[in-house]
PDB file of C-alpha atoms and ligand atoms in Angstrom:
ATOM      1  CA  MET A 155      87.061 122.476 117.174  1.00 67.00           C
ATOM      2  CA  ALA A 156      89.762 121.330 114.929  1.00 90.00           C
ATOM      3  CA  ILE A 157      92.197 118.539 114.703  1.00 93.00           C
ATOM      4  CA  VAL A 158      95.569 119.094 113.102  1.00 95.00           C
ATOM      5  CA  ILE A 159      97.272 116.315 111.158  1.00 96.00           C
ATOM      6  CA  GLU A 160     100.933 116.584 110.220  1.00 97.00           C
ATOM      7  CA  THR A 161     102.189 113.742 108.021  1.00 98.00           C
ATOM      8  CA  PHE A 162     105.716 113.268 106.692  1.00 97.00           C
ATOM      9  CA  PRO A 163     107.779 110.329 105.435  1.00 97.00           C
ATOM     10  CA  VAL A 164     110.538 109.119 107.771  1.00 95.00           C
ATOM     11  CA  TYR A 165     113.819 107.259 107.372  1.00 86.00           C
ATOM     12  CA  PRO A 166     114.702 104.482 106.466  1.00 85.00           C
ATOM     13  CA  LEU A 167     111.867 103.319 104.163  1.00 89.00           C
ATOM     14  CA  GLY A 168     109.736 106.445 103.840  1.00 92.00           C
ATOM     15  CA  CYS A 169     106.994 105.315 106.212  1.00 97.00           C
ATOM     16  CA  ASN A 170     104.372 108.056 106.621  1.00 98.00           C
ATOM     17  CA  CYS A 171     104.494 109.203 110.250  1.00 98.00           C
ATOM     18  CA  SER A 172     101.500 111.279 111.387  1.00 98.00           C
ATOM     19  CA  ILE A 173     101.094 113.492 114.418  1.00 98.00           C
ATOM     20  CA  VAL A 174      97.412 114.069 115.143  1.00 97.00           C
ATOM     21  CA  SER A 175      96.550 116.770 117.669  1.00 96.00           C
ATOM     22  CA  CYS A 176      93.609 118.674 119.114  1.00 94.00           C
ATOM     23  CA  GLU A 177      93.970 122.384 118.395  1.00 93.00           C
ATOM     24  CA  GLU A 178      92.308 123.327 121.670  1.00 93.00           C
ATOM     25  CA  THR A 179      93.755 120.945 124.266  1.00 94.00           C
ATOM     26  CA  LYS A 180      97.055 120.218 122.454  1.00 95.00           C
ATOM     27  CA  GLU A 181      96.607 116.526 123.214  1.00 95.00           C
ATOM     28  CA  ALA A 182      98.303 114.449 120.556  1.00 96.00           C
ATOM     29  CA  ILE A 183      98.758 110.951 119.211  1.00 97.00           C
ATOM     30  CA  ILE A 184     101.755 109.911 117.141  1.00 98.00           C
ATOM     31  CA  VAL A 185     101.076 107.282 114.469  1.00 98.00           C
ATOM     32  CA  ASP A 186     103.969 105.117 113.207  1.00 98.00           C
ATOM     33  CA  PRO A 187     107.174 106.887 114.281  1.00 97.00           C
ATOM     34  CA  GLY A 188     109.279 104.781 111.931  1.00 95.00           C
ATOM     35  CA  GLY A 189     112.381 106.945 112.282  1.00 92.00           C
ATOM     36  CA  ASP A 190     113.609 110.571 112.168  1.00 93.00           C
ATOM     37  CA  GLU A 191     112.835 110.982 115.876  1.00 93.00           C
ATOM     38  CA  ASN A 192     114.424 114.440 115.999  1.00 94.00           C
ATOM     39  CA  LYS A 193     112.019 115.732 113.376  1.00 97.00           C
ATOM     40  CA  ILE A 194     109.069 114.234 115.268  1.00 97.00           C
ATOM     41  CA  LEU A 195     110.229 115.617 118.632  1.00 97.00           C
ATOM     42  CA  GLN A 196     110.868 119.032 117.110  1.00 98.00           C
ATOM     43  CA  TYR A 197     107.310 119.231 115.773  1.00 98.00           C
ATOM     44  CA  VAL A 198     105.957 118.132 119.171  1.00 98.00           C
ATOM     45  CA  SER A 199     107.919 120.771 121.107  1.00 98.00           C
ATOM     46  CA  GLU A 200     107.367 123.586 118.599  1.00 98.00           C
ATOM     47  CA  ASN A 201     103.626 123.059 118.850  1.00 98.00           C
ATOM     48  CA  ASN A 202     103.560 122.482 122.618  1.00 97.00           C
ATOM     49  CA  LEU A 203     101.836 119.136 122.150  1.00 97.00           C
ATOM     50  CA  LYS A 204     101.000 116.740 124.976  1.00 97.00           C
ATOM     51  CA  VAL A 205     101.539 113.341 123.425  1.00 97.00           C
ATOM     52  CA  LYS A 206      99.410 110.763 125.214  1.00 96.00           C
ATOM     53  CA  GLN A 207      99.919 107.781 122.951  1.00 97.00           C
ATOM     54  CA  ILE A 208     102.380 106.476 120.392  1.00 98.00           C
ATOM     55  CA  ILE A 209     100.400 104.042 118.264  1.00 98.00           C
ATOM     56  CA  HIS A 210     101.366 101.677 115.458  1.00 98.00           C
ATOM     57  CA  THR A 211      99.491 100.359 112.452  1.00 98.00           C
ATOM     58  CA  HIS A 212     101.776  97.308 112.736  1.00 98.00           C
ATOM     59  CA  ALA A 213     105.222  96.302 113.957  1.00 98.00           C
ATOM     60  CA  HIS A 214     107.328  96.177 110.806  1.00 97.00           C
ATOM     61  CA  PHE A 215     110.611  97.893 111.627  1.00 95.00           C
ATOM     62  CA  ASP A 216     110.007 100.797 109.241  1.00 96.00           C
ATOM     63  CA  HIS A 217     107.003 101.833 111.378  1.00 97.00           C
ATOM     64  CA  CYS A 218     108.668 101.416 114.815  1.00 95.00           C
ATOM     65  CA  LEU A 219     112.356 102.307 114.606  1.00 94.00           C
ATOM     66  CA  GLY A 220     111.793 105.788 116.068  1.00 94.00           C
ATOM     67  CA  THR A 221     109.352 104.639 118.756  1.00 96.00           C
ATOM     68  CA  SER A 222     111.746 104.085 121.666  1.00 95.00           C
ATOM     69  CA  ASN A 223     113.673 107.307 121.147  1.00 93.00           C
ATOM     70  CA  VAL A 224     110.485 109.341 120.820  1.00 95.00           C
ATOM     71  CA  ALA A 225     108.956 107.724 123.934  1.00 96.00           C
ATOM     72  CA  LYS A 226     112.150 108.286 125.940  1.00 94.00           C
ATOM     73  CA  HIS A 227     111.806 112.043 125.419  1.00 95.00           C
ATOM     74  CA  ILE A 228     108.063 112.211 126.112  1.00 96.00           C
ATOM     75  CA  PRO A 229     107.469 110.969 129.671  1.00 92.00           C
ATOM     76  CA  GLY A 230     103.962 109.632 130.208  1.00 93.00           C
ATOM     77  CA  SER A 231     103.370 108.694 126.580  1.00 96.00           C
ATOM     78  CA  LYS A 232     102.166 105.139 126.096  1.00 98.00           C
ATOM     79  CA  ILE A 233     103.554 102.855 123.391  1.00 98.00           C
ATOM     80  CA  ARG A 234     100.696 100.868 121.902  1.00 98.00           C
ATOM     81  CA  LEU A 235     100.345  98.047 119.375  1.00 98.00           C
ATOM     82  CA  HIS A 236      97.932  95.208 118.583  1.00 98.00           C
ATOM     83  CA  LYS A 237      98.974  92.110 120.515  1.00 98.00           C
ATOM     84  CA  ASP A 238      99.160  89.939 117.393  1.00 98.00           C
ATOM     85  CA  ASP A 239     102.205  91.959 116.251  1.00 98.00           C
ATOM     86  CA  LEU A 240     104.049  91.725 119.576  1.00 98.00           C
ATOM     87  CA  GLU A 241     106.280  88.955 118.248  1.00 97.00           C
ATOM     88  CA  LEU A 242     107.333  91.187 115.360  1.00 97.00           C
ATOM     89  CA  TYR A 243     108.050  94.065 117.776  1.00 97.00           C
ATOM     90  CA  ASP A 244     110.104  91.740 119.976  1.00 95.00           C
ATOM     91  CA  HIS A 245     112.186  90.750 116.945  1.00 94.00           C
ATOM     92  CA  LEU A 246     112.996  94.138 115.431  1.00 93.00           C
ATOM     93  CA  ASP A 247     116.641  93.012 115.361  1.00 91.00           C
ATOM     94  CA  ILE A 248     115.833  90.054 113.080  1.00 92.00           C
ATOM     95  CA  GLN A 249     113.660  92.245 110.858  1.00 94.00           C
ATOM     96  CA  CYS A 250     116.435  94.825 110.514  1.00 92.00           C
ATOM     97  CA  ARG A 251     119.025  92.186 109.717  1.00 92.00           C
ATOM     98  CA  ALA A 252     116.774  90.692 107.019  1.00 93.00           C
ATOM     99  CA  PHE A 253     116.599  94.124 105.365  1.00 92.00           C
ATOM    100  CA  GLY A 254     120.243  95.067 106.010  1.00 91.00           C
ATOM    101  CA  ILE A 255     119.328  97.975 108.324  1.00 89.00           C
ATOM    102  CA  HIS A 256     121.563  98.766 111.315  1.00 83.00           C
ATOM    103  CA  TYR A 257     119.799  99.036 114.654  1.00 74.00           C
ATOM    104  CA  ASP A 258     120.882  98.988 118.281  1.00 67.00           C
ATOM    105  CA  MET A 259     118.541  96.667 120.208  1.00 57.00           C
ATOM    106  CA  ASP A 260     119.516  98.016 123.647  1.00 65.00           C
ATOM    107  CA  GLU A 261     117.248 100.978 123.026  1.00 77.00           C
ATOM    108  CA  VAL A 262     113.932  99.162 122.513  1.00 89.00           C
ATOM    109  CA  LYS A 263     111.251 100.194 125.025  1.00 94.00           C
ATOM    110  CA  PRO A 264     108.491  97.662 125.755  1.00 96.00           C
ATOM    111  CA  ILE A 265     104.888  98.009 124.612  1.00 98.00           C
ATOM    112  CA  ASP A 266     102.854  99.637 127.415  1.00 97.00           C
ATOM    113  CA  ASP A 267      99.401  98.627 126.328  1.00 97.00           C
ATOM    114  CA  PHE A 268      97.720  96.646 123.542  1.00 98.00           C
ATOM    115  CA  LEU A 269      95.358  98.239 121.018  1.00 98.00           C
ATOM    116  CA  GLU A 270      91.986  96.485 120.849  1.00 98.00           C
ATOM    117  CA  ASP A 271      89.718  96.109 117.823  1.00 98.00           C
ATOM    118  CA  THR A 272      86.899  98.749 117.913  1.00 98.00           C
ATOM    119  CA  GLU A 273      88.605 100.624 120.767  1.00 98.00           C
ATOM    120  CA  ILE A 274      88.036 104.384 120.677  1.00 97.00           C
ATOM    121  CA  LEU A 275      91.094 106.588 121.200  1.00 97.00           C
ATOM    122  CA  SER A 276      90.384 110.083 122.482  1.00 92.00           C
ATOM    123  CA  LEU A 277      91.834 113.068 120.654  1.00 86.00           C
ATOM    124  CA  GLY A 278      91.298 115.843 123.162  1.00 82.00           C
ATOM    125  CA  LYS A 279      87.976 117.646 122.687  1.00 79.00           C
ATOM    126  CA  SER A 280      88.043 117.458 118.927  1.00 71.00           C
ATOM    127  CA  SER A 281      87.362 113.963 117.802  1.00 82.00           C
ATOM    128  CA  ASN A 282      87.822 110.259 118.359  1.00 91.00           C
ATOM    129  CA  MET A 283      89.799 107.658 116.530  1.00 96.00           C
ATOM    130  CA  GLU A 284      88.625 104.060 116.190  1.00 97.00           C
ATOM    131  CA  VAL A 285      90.968 101.082 116.041  1.00 98.00           C
ATOM    132  CA  ILE A 286      90.072  98.611 113.258  1.00 98.00           C
ATOM    133  CA  HIS A 287      91.902  95.260 113.303  1.00 98.00           C
ATOM    134  CA  THR A 288      92.787  94.442 109.685  1.00 98.00           C
ATOM    135  CA  PRO A 289      95.053  91.352 109.665  1.00 98.00           C
ATOM    136  CA  GLY A 290      96.760  90.267 106.439  1.00 98.00           C
ATOM    137  CA  HIS A 291      99.841  92.423 105.872  1.00 98.00           C
ATOM    138  CA  SER A 292     100.815  91.253 109.362  1.00 98.00           C
ATOM    139  CA  PRO A 293      98.715  89.430 111.989  1.00 98.00           C
ATOM    140  CA  GLY A 294      98.315  92.534 114.166  1.00 98.00           C
ATOM    141  CA  SER A 295      97.848  95.150 111.450  1.00 98.00           C
ATOM    142  CA  VAL A 296      95.283  97.790 112.375  1.00 98.00           C
ATOM    143  CA  CYS A 297      93.862 100.929 110.765  1.00 98.00           C
ATOM    144  CA  PHE A 298      92.798 104.078 112.604  1.00 98.00           C
ATOM    145  CA  SER A 299      89.593 105.796 111.541  1.00 98.00           C
ATOM    146  CA  ILE A 300      88.317 109.274 112.379  1.00 96.00           C
ATOM    147  CA  GLN A 301      84.657 109.662 111.381  1.00 91.00           C
ATOM    148  CA  SER A 302      82.786 112.798 112.374  1.00 87.00           C
ATOM    149  CA  SER A 303      80.711 115.466 110.688  1.00 84.00           C
ATOM    150  CA  GLU A 304      83.886 117.448 109.987  1.00 87.00           C
ATOM    151  CA  TYR A 305      86.499 114.766 109.445  1.00 91.00           C
ATOM    152  CA  ARG A 306      86.638 111.439 107.655  1.00 95.00           C
ATOM    153  CA  ILE A 307      90.170 110.114 107.743  1.00 97.00           C
ATOM    154  CA  LEU A 308      91.668 106.624 107.642  1.00 98.00           C
ATOM    155  CA  PHE A 309      95.242 105.813 108.603  1.00 98.00           C
ATOM    156  CA  SER A 310      95.525 102.575 106.658  1.00 98.00           C
ATOM    157  CA  GLY A 311      99.090 101.504 107.463  1.00 98.00           C
ATOM    158  CA  ASP A 312     100.444  98.992 104.957  1.00 98.00           C
ATOM    159  CA  THR A 313      97.009  97.373 104.546  1.00 98.00           C
ATOM    160  CA  LEU A 314      95.657  99.721 101.852  1.00 98.00           C
ATOM    161  CA  PHE A 315      97.619 102.018  99.524  1.00 98.00           C
ATOM    162  CA  ALA A 316      96.539 104.339  96.724  1.00 98.00           C
ATOM    163  CA  GLY A 317      95.852 101.841  93.942  1.00 97.00           C
ATOM    164  CA  SER A 318      97.422  98.906  95.763  1.00 98.00           C
ATOM    165  CA  ILE A 319      97.524  96.808  98.936  1.00 98.00           C
ATOM    166  CA  GLY A 320     100.259  95.713 101.318  1.00 98.00           C
ATOM    167  CA  ARG A 321     102.534  92.787 100.575  1.00 97.00           C
ATOM    168  CA  THR A 322     101.674  89.515 102.283  1.00 97.00           C
ATOM    169  CA  ASP A 323     104.941  87.619 101.825  1.00 96.00           C
ATOM    170  CA  LEU A 324     106.514  88.836 105.085  1.00 95.00           C
ATOM    171  CA  TRP A 325     106.271  87.237 108.558  1.00 93.00           C
ATOM    172  CA  GLY A 326     102.687  86.146 109.222  1.00 94.00           C
ATOM    173  CA  GLY A 327     101.312  87.807 106.093  1.00 97.00           C
ATOM    174  CA  ASP A 328      98.208  86.308 104.479  1.00 98.00           C
ATOM    175  CA  TYR A 329      96.630  87.346 101.175  1.00 98.00           C
ATOM    176  CA  THR A 330      93.133  85.970 101.872  1.00 98.00           C
ATOM    177  CA  SER A 331      93.060  87.818 105.203  1.00 98.00           C
ATOM    178  CA  ILE A 332      94.149  91.198 103.822  1.00 98.00           C
ATOM    179  CA  ILE A 333      91.478  91.097 101.102  1.00 98.00           C
ATOM    180  CA  LYS A 334      88.843  90.093 103.654  1.00 98.00           C
ATOM    181  CA  SER A 335      90.004  92.836 106.047  1.00 98.00           C
ATOM    182  CA  ILE A 336      89.805  95.529 103.369  1.00 98.00           C
ATOM    183  CA  LYS A 337      86.437  94.419 102.011  1.00 97.00           C
ATOM    184  CA  THR A 338      84.705  93.809 105.335  1.00 98.00           C
ATOM    185  CA  ARG A 339      86.291  96.470 107.566  1.00 98.00           C
ATOM    186  CA  LEU A 340      87.253  99.415 105.334  1.00 98.00           C
ATOM    187  CA  MET A 341      85.093  99.561 102.220  1.00 97.00           C
ATOM    188  CA  HIS A 342      81.941 100.552 104.123  1.00 97.00           C
ATOM    189  CA  LEU A 343      83.554 103.831 105.216  1.00 97.00           C
ATOM    190  CA  ASP A 344      82.176 106.998 103.608  1.00 97.00           C
ATOM    191  CA  ASP A 345      83.339 107.521 100.026  1.00 97.00           C
ATOM    192  CA  ASP A 346      84.981 110.842 100.886  1.00 97.00           C
ATOM    193  CA  THR A 347      87.115 109.363 103.687  1.00 98.00           C
ATOM    194  CA  VAL A 348      90.696 110.495 103.086  1.00 98.00           C
ATOM    195  CA  ILE A 349      93.165 107.609 103.230  1.00 98.00           C
ATOM    196  CA  ILE A 350      96.609 108.322 104.667  1.00 98.00           C
ATOM    197  CA  PRO A 351      98.524 105.122 103.927  1.00 98.00           C
ATOM    198  CA  GLY A 352     101.739 103.795 105.473  1.00 98.00           C
ATOM    199  CA  HIS A 353     103.685 104.760 102.349  1.00 98.00           C
ATOM    200  CA  GLY A 354     103.119 107.004  99.367  1.00 97.00           C
ATOM    201  CA  GLU A 355     100.301 109.276  98.300  1.00 97.00           C
ATOM    202  CA  LYS A 356      96.922 109.869  99.912  1.00 98.00           C
ATOM    203  CA  SER A 357      93.698 108.603  98.368  1.00 98.00           C
ATOM    204  CA  VAL A 358      89.976 108.477  99.172  1.00 98.00           C
ATOM    205  CA  ILE A 359      87.779 105.434  99.771  1.00 98.00           C
ATOM    206  CA  TYR A 360      85.729 106.154  96.621  1.00 97.00           C
ATOM    207  CA  ASN A 361      88.791 105.877  94.362  1.00 97.00           C
ATOM    208  CA  GLU A 362      89.950 102.636  95.945  1.00 98.00           C
ATOM    209  CA  LYS A 363      86.472 101.098  95.695  1.00 96.00           C
ATOM    210  CA  LYS A 364      86.321 102.029  92.058  1.00 96.00           C
ATOM    211  CA  TYR A 365      89.862 101.649  90.724  1.00 97.00           C
ATOM    212  CA  ASN A 366      91.953  99.510  93.099  1.00 97.00           C
ATOM    213  CA  PRO A 367      92.587  96.299  91.092  1.00 97.00           C
ATOM    214  CA  TYR A 368      92.917  94.174  94.261  1.00 96.00           C
ATOM    215  CA  ILE A 369      89.480  95.110  95.541  1.00 92.00           C
ATOM    216  CA  ASN A 370      87.452  94.863  92.349  1.00 81.00           C
TER     217      ASN A 370
HETATM  218 ZN1  LIG B 451     104.666  96.769 106.768  1.00 91.58          ZN
HETATM  219 ZN1  LIG B 452     105.851  99.893 105.796  1.00 91.58          ZN
END
């Protein structure tokens, strides 16, 4: 049984949005719908997906600006986030203003349910996804890990990038915490785990262990 992962960068800051679905049941999870909601909704309808959850690696605006519009068109989908980033989600207007991005606050839908550290999210019959709380880039930053015999994938948000790590100078960011999160929660994953970060190119755990200057 297979899972299908579609990843593409979305407006306005090129956040990698992923749509993860079970080939058999068509159940799906959307990760970080930062924008381009029409493109996301088109993929969902073209593939007949049943989106159960819309989840976020964190609540910076570039990972959430498409959330409300996507959720509005997919009845029954739950918007989920770690509770430590709720304050950021509740202040998307301030975030957008700080970055000079226009956004209409009337459209923001509330979070339905908080993501918990070590929680397992079901992906139809194919696989499971574990929530890993990795504070540092923001207080409620999380990563999502799929570890099975067939798949080893990590959605690392803005915590870990190919050859770099997330910035810690934004609201609630903390350098000591991000380093601790990466070293204690991510580096034990299998070397061949494919990393799909919040921005930019993919990597694998082995390369980051070996070459990422922030980890060595
Ligand atoms: Zn961020
Ligand atoms: Zn980002």
